[in-house]
Short mmCIF file of C-alpha atoms and ligand atoms in Angstrom, two decimals:
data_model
loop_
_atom_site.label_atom_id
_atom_site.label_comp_id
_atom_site.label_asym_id
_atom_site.label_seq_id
_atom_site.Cartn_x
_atom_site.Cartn_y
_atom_site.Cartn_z
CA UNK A 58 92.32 176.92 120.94
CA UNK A 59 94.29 179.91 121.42
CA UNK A 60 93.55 183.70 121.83
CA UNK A 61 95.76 186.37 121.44
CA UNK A 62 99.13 186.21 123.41
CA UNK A 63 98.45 182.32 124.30
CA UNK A 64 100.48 179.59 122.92
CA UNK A 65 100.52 175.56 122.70
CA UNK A 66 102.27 174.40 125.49
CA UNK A 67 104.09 170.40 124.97
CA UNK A 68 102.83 168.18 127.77
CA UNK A 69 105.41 165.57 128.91
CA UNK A 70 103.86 163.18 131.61
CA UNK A 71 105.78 162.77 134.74
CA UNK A 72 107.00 159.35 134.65
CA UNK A 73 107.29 158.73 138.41
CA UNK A 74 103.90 160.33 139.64
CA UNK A 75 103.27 159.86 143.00
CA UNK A 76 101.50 157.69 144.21
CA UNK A 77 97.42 158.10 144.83
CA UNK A 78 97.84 157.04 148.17
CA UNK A 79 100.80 158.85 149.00
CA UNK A 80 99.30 161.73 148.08
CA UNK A 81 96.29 161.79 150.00
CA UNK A 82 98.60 160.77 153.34
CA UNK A 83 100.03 164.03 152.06
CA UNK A 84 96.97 166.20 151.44
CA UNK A 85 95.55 165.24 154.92
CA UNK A 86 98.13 167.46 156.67
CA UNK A 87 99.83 169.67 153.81
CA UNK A 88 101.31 172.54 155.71
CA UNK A 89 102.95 175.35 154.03
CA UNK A 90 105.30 175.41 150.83
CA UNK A 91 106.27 171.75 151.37
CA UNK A 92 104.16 169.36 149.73
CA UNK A 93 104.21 169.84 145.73
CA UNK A 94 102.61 168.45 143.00
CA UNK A 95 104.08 166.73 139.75
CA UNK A 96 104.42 169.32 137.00
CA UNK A 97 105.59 172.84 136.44
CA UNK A 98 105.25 174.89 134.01
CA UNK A 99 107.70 176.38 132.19
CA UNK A 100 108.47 179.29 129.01
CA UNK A 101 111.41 180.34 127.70
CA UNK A 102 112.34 183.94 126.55
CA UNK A 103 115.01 184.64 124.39
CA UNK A 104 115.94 188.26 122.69
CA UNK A 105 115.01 187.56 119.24
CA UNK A 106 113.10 184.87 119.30
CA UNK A 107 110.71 185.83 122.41
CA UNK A 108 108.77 183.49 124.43
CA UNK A 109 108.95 180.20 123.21
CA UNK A 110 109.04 176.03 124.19
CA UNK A 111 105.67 176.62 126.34
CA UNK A 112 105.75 173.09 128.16
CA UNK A 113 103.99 171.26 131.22
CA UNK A 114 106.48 168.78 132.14
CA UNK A 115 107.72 167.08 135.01
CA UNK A 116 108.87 168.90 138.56
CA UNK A 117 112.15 168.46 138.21
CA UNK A 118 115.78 170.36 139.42
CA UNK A 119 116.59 173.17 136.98
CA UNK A 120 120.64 172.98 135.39
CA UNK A 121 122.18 176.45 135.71
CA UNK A 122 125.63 177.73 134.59
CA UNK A 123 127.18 178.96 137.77
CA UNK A 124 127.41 182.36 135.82
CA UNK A 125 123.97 182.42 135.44
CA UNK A 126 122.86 186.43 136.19
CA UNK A 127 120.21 185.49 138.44
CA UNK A 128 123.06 184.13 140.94
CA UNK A 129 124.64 186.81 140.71
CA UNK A 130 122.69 190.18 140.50
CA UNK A 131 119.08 189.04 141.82
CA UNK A 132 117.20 189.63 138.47
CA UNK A 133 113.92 187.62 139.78
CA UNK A 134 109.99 188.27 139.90
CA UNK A 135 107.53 185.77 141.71
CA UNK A 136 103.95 185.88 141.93
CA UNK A 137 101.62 183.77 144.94
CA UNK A 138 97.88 182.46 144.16
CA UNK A 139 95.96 180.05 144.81
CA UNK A 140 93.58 177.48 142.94
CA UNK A 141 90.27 176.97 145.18
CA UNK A 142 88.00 173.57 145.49
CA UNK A 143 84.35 174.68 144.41
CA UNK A 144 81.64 172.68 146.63
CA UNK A 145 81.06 170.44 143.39
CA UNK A 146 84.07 169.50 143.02
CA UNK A 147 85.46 171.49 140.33
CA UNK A 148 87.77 174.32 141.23
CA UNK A 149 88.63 178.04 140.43
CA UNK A 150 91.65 180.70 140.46
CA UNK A 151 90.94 184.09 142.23
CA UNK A 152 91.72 186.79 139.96
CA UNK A 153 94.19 185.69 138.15
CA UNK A 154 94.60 188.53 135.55
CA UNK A 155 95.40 190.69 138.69
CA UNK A 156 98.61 188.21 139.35
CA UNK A 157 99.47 188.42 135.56
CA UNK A 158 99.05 192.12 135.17
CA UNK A 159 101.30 192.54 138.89
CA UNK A 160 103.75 190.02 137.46
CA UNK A 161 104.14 192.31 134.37
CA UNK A 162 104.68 194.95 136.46
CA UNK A 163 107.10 193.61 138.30
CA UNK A 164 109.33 192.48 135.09
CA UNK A 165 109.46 196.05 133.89
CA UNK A 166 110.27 197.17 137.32
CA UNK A 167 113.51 194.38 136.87
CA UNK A 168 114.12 195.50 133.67
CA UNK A 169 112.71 191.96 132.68
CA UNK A 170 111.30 190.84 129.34
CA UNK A 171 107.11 191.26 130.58
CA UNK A 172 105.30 187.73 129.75
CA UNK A 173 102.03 188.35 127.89
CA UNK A 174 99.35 188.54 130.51
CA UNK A 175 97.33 185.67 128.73
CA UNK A 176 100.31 183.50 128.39
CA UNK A 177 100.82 183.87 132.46
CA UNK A 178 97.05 182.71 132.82
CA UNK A 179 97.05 179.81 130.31
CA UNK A 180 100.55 178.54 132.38
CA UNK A 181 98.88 178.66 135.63
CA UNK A 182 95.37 177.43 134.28
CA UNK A 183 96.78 174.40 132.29
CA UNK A 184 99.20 173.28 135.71
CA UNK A 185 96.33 173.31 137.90
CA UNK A 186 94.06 171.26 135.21
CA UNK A 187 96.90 168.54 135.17
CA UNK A 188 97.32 168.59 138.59
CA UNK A 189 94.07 168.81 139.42
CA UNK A 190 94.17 165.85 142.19
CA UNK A 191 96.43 168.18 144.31
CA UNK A 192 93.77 171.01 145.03
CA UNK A 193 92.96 169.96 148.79
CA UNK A 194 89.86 169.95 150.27
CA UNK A 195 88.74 171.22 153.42
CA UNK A 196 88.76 174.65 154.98
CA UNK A 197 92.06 177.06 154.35
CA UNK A 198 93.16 174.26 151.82
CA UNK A 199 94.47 175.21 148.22
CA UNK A 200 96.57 174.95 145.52
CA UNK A 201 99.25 177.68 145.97
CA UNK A 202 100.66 178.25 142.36
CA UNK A 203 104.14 179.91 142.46
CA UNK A 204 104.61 181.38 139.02
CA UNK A 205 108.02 182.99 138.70
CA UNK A 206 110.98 184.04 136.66
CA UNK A 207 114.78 184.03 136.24
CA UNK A 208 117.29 185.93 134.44
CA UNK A 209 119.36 183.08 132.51
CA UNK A 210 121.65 184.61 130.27
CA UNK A 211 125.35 183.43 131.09
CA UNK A 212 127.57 186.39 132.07
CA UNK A 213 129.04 188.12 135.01
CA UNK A 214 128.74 191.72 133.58
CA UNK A 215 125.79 194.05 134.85
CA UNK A 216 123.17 194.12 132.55
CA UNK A 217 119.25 193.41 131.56
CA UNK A 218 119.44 189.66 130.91
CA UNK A 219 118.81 188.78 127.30
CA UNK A 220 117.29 185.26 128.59
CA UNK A 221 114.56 184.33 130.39
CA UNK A 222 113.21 180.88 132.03
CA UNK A 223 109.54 181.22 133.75
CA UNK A 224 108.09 178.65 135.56
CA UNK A 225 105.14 177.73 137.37
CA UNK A 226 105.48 175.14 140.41
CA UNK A 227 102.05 174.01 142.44
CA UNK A 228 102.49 173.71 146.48
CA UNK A 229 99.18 172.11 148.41
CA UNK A 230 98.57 174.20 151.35
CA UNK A 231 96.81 174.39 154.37
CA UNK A 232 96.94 177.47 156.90
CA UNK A 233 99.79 179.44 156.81
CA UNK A 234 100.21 179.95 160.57
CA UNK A 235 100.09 176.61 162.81
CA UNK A 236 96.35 176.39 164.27
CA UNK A 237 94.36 178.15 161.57
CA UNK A 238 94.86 181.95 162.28
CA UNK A 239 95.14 183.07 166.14
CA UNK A 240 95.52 186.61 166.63
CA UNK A 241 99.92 187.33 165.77
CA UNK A 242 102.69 189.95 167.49
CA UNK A 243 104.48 191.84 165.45
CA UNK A 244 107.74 193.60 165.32
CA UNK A 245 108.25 197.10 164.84
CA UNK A 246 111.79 197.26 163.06
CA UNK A 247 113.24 200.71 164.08
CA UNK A 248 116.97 198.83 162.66
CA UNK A 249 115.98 198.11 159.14
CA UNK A 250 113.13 199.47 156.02
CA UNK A 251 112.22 197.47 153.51
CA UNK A 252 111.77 199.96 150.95
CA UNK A 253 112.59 203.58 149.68
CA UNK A 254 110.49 205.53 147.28
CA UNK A 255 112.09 204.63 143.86
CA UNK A 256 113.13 200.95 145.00
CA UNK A 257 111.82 197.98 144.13
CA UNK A 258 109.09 197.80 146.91
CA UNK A 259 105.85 197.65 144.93
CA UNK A 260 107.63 194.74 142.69
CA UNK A 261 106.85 191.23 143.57
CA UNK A 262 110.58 190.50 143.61
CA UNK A 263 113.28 188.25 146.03
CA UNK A 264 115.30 190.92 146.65
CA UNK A 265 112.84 192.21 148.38
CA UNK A 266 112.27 189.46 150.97
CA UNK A 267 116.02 189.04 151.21
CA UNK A 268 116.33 192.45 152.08
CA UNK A 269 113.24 191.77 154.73
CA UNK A 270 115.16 188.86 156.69
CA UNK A 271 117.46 190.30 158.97
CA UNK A 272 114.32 192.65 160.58
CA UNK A 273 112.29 189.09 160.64
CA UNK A 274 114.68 187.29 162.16
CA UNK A 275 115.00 190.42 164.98
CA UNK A 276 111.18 189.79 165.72
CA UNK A 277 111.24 186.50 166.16
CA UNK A 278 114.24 186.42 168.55
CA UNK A 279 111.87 189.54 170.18
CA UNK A 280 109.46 186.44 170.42
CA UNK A 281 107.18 187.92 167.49
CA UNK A 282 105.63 185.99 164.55
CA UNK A 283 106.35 188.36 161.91
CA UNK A 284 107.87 191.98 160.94
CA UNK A 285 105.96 195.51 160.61
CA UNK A 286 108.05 197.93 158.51
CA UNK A 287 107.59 201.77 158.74
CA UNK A 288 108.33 204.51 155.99
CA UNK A 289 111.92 204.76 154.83
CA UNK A 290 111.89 208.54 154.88
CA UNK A 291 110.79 209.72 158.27
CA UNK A 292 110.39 206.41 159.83
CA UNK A 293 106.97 206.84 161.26
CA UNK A 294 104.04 205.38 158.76
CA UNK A 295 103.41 201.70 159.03
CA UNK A 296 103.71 200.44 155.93
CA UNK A 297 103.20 196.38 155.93
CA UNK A 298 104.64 193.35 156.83
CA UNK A 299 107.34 191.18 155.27
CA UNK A 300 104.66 189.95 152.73
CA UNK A 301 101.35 191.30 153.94
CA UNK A 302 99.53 194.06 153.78
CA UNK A 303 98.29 195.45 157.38
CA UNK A 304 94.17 197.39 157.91
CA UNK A 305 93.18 198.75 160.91
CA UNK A 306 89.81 199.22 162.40
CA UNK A 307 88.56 201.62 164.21
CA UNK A 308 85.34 201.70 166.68
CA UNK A 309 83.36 203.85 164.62
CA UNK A 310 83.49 200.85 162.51
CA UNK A 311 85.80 202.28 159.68
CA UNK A 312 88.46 200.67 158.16
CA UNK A 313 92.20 202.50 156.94
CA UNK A 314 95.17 201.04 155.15
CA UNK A 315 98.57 202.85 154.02
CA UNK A 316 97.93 204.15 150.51
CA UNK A 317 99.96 203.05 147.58
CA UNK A 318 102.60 205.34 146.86
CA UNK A 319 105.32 202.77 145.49
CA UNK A 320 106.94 201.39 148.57
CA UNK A 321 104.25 199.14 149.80
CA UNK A 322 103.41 195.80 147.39
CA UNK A 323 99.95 196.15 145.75
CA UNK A 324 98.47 193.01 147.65
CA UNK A 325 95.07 192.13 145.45
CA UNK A 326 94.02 190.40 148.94
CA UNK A 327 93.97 194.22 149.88
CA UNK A 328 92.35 195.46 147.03
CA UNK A 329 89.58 192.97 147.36
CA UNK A 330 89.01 193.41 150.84
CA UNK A 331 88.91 196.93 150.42
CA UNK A 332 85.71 195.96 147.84
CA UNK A 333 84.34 194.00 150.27
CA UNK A 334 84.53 196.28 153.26
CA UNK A 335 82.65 199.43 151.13
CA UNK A 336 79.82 196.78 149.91
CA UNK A 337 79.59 196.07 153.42
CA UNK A 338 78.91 199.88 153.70
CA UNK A 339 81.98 200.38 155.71
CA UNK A 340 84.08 203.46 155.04
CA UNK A 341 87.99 202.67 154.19
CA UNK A 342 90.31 205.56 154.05
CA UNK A 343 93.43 204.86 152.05
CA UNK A 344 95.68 206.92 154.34
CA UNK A 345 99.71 206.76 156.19
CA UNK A 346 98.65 206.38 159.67
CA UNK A 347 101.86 206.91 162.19
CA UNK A 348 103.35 203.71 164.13
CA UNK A 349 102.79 206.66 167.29
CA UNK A 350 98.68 207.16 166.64
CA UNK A 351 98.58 203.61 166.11
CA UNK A 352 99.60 203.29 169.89
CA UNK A 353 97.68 206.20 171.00
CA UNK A 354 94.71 204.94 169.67
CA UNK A 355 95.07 200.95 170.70
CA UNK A 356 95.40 203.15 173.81
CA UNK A 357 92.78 205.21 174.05
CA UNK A 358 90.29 202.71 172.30
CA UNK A 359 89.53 204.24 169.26
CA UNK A 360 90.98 201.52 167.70
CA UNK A 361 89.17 198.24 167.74
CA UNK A 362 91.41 195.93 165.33
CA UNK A 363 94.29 195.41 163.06
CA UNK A 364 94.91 192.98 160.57
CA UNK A 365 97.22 191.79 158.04
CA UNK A 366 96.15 190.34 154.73
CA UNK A 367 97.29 188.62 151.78
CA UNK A 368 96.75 185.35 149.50
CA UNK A 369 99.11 182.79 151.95
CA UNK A 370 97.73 183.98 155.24
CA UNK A 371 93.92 184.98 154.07
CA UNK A 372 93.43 187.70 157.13
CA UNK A 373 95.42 187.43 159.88
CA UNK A 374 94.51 188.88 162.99
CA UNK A 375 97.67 191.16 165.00
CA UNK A 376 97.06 190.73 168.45
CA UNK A 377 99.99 192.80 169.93
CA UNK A 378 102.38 195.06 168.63
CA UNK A 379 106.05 195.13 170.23
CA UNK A 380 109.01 197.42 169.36
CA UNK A 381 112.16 199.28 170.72
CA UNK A 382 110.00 202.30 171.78
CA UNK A 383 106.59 200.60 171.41
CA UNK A 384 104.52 197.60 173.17
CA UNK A 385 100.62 198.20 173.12
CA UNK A 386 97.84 195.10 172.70
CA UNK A 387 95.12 195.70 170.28
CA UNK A 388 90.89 195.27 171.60
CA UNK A 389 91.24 192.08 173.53
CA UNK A 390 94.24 190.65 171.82
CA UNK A 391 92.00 188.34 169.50
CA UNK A 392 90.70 188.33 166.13
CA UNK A 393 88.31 191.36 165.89
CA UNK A 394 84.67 191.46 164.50
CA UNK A 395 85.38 193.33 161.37
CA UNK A 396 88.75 190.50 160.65
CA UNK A 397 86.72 187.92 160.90
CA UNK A 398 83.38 189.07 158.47
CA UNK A 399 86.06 190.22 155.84
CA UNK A 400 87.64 186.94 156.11
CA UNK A 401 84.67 184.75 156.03
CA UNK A 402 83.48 187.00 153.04
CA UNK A 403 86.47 186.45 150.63
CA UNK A 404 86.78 182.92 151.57
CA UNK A 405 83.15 182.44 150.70
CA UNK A 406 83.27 183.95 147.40
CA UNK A 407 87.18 182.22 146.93
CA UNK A 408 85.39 178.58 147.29
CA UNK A 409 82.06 179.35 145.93
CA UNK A 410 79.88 179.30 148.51
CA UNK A 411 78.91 183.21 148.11
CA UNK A 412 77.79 184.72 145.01
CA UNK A 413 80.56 186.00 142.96
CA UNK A 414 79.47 189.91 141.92
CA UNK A 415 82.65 191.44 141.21
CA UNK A 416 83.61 188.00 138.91
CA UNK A 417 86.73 187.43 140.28
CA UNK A 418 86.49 183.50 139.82
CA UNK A 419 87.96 182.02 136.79
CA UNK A 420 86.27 178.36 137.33
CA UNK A 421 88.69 176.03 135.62
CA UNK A 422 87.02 172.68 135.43
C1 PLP B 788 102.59 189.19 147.86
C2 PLP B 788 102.75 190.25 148.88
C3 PLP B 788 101.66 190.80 149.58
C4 PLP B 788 100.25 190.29 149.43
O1 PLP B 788 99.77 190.32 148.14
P1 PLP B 788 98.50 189.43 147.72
O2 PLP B 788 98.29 189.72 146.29
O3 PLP B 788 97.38 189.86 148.58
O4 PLP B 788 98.89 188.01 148.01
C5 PLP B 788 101.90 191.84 150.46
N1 PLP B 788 103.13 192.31 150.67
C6 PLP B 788 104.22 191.80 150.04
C7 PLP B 788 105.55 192.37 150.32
C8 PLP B 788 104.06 190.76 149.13
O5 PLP B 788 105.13 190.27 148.51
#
């Protein structure tokens, strides 16, 4: 059966699955991005002829021209979700017509041909359904589906590709951070902004995190787990991480988080923990809040917590916050009270343990 915008996709069978037993030796300790399944998923675009050859087939190395645009000028949109177990057995995306409508987004940002929403949710439902046995169990396990796309046309001058390859690859994943989530330090970067109002910042794209590594590579010589950018323009808002989104709470038991004004990725692990925080009854102002009131008020106690958020990481406590012209610890350095309800919250309703009211599962099987 298929709706509008969905199409048949060829299923080839990976010839040289791995093994059952393999696998689970894998799946007992899966790490992050390392361990992945036996099919992708892949569409081609063509001007003309659109999207077209929808196929599951096997994981396998991809043979590009060494003129291929994307090589050259960074045409490239990814998107990051995950495929949850459900306590009988069966499993579930998390909003996945959020990813598809981000990912279409993100191709008009690149000047990239936009993949029918419903086509982007068939791809990533039909991998998951083949590669079902890969869905981990066990707490902070998942499927992490990578769906992404490439410009392929075969040229060296600057231009909108007129060819497109997107694919979908499957990664089992445990935590993100080593040792579940402890409490993280993070970098100010005074050196280096990650984006300007009218870049690409709000599109999912590589560029992006290529632009992000130098300033991530500063904090972790500066002995910090990840990056913390502030505005390009004045230099003073927070803005997020390298790939997160950041919240902080405050003792009168608020919540805030930088508003989206086009620099800052719209992280749907934000938006739903924003929905979760107001049914909680807890007020969440979507407001800049300055890298120098964030020390004042780890200072003076007004501020309880800060977190960063998104679907690799879950909520991630920040513990300390180090810069040129900044060092200040945050409460008692831990995970905070409101961090830790918000997390155990989405991650009840992500593997079905919680009532579902805003229906953001899509149960697959
Ligand atoms: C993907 C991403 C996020 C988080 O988005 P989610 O939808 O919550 O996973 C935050 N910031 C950046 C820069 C990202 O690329």
């Amino acid at each position: 059966m298929t709706g509008s915008g969905e199409q048949t996709f060829l299923f080839e069978q990976n010839p040289t699955r791995v093994a059952n037993s393999e696998r689970d030796a894998l799946l007992a300790n899966p790490g992050f991005g390392r361990v992945f399944t036996d099919h992708m998923a892949t569409i081609r675009y063509s001007e003309g002829r659109g999207w077209h050859d929808a196929k599951i087939g096997p994981r396998k190395a991809f043979d590009l021209d060494p003129s291929t645009l994307v090589l050259h000028y960074a045409q490239e949109i990814f998107e990051g979700m995950k495929a949850y177990r459900l306590p009988d057995g069966g499993a579930t995306l998390f909003r996945p017509d959020a990813n598809a409508r981000r990912f279409r987004n993100s191709a008009l940002r690149l000047a990239m041909a936009p993949l029918p929403e419903e086509l982007f949710v068939q791809s990533v439902r039909e991998l998951v359904r083949i590669d079902r046995d890969w869905i981990p169990a066990g707490e902070g396990a998942a499927l992490y589906l990578r769906p992404f796309m490439i410009a392929t046309e075969v040229l060296l001058g600057v231009k909108p590709s007129a060819e497109y390859l997107y694919c979908v690859i499957a990664s089992s994943v445990g935590s993100y951070f080593k040792g579940g989530a402890p409490a993280i330090t993070i970098w100010v970067s005074e050196n280096y902004t990650r984006a300007a109002p009218g870049g690409t910042g709000e599109a999912k794209c590589g560029g992006n995190y290529a632009a992000s590594l130098a300033a991530q590579a500063e904090a972790m010589q500066e002995g910090c787990e990840q990056v913390v950018f502030l505005d390009a323009v004045e230099r003073r808002f927070v803005e997020e991480l390298g790939g997160m989104n950041v919240f902080f709470g405050f003792r009168d038991g608020s919540l805030q988080t930088p508003p989206l004004t086009g620099t800052i990725l719209p992280g749907i692990t934000r938006d739903s923990l924003i929905t979760l925080a107001r049914d909680m009854g807890l007020t969440v102002r979507e407001e800049p809040y300055a890298i120098d009131q964030w020390q004042a008020d780890a200072e003076s106690g007004r501020l309880t917590e800060a977190f960063a958020c998104g679907t690799a990481a879950v909520v991630t406590p920040i513990g300390k916050v180090k810069g040129r012209e900044h060092s200040f610890t945050i409460g008692d350095g831990g995970a905070g009270p409101v961090a830790s309800r918000l997390k155990s919250a989405l991650l009840d309703i992500q593997n079905g343990r919680a009532p579902d009211p805003h229906g953001w599962l899509d149960r697959l099987f």
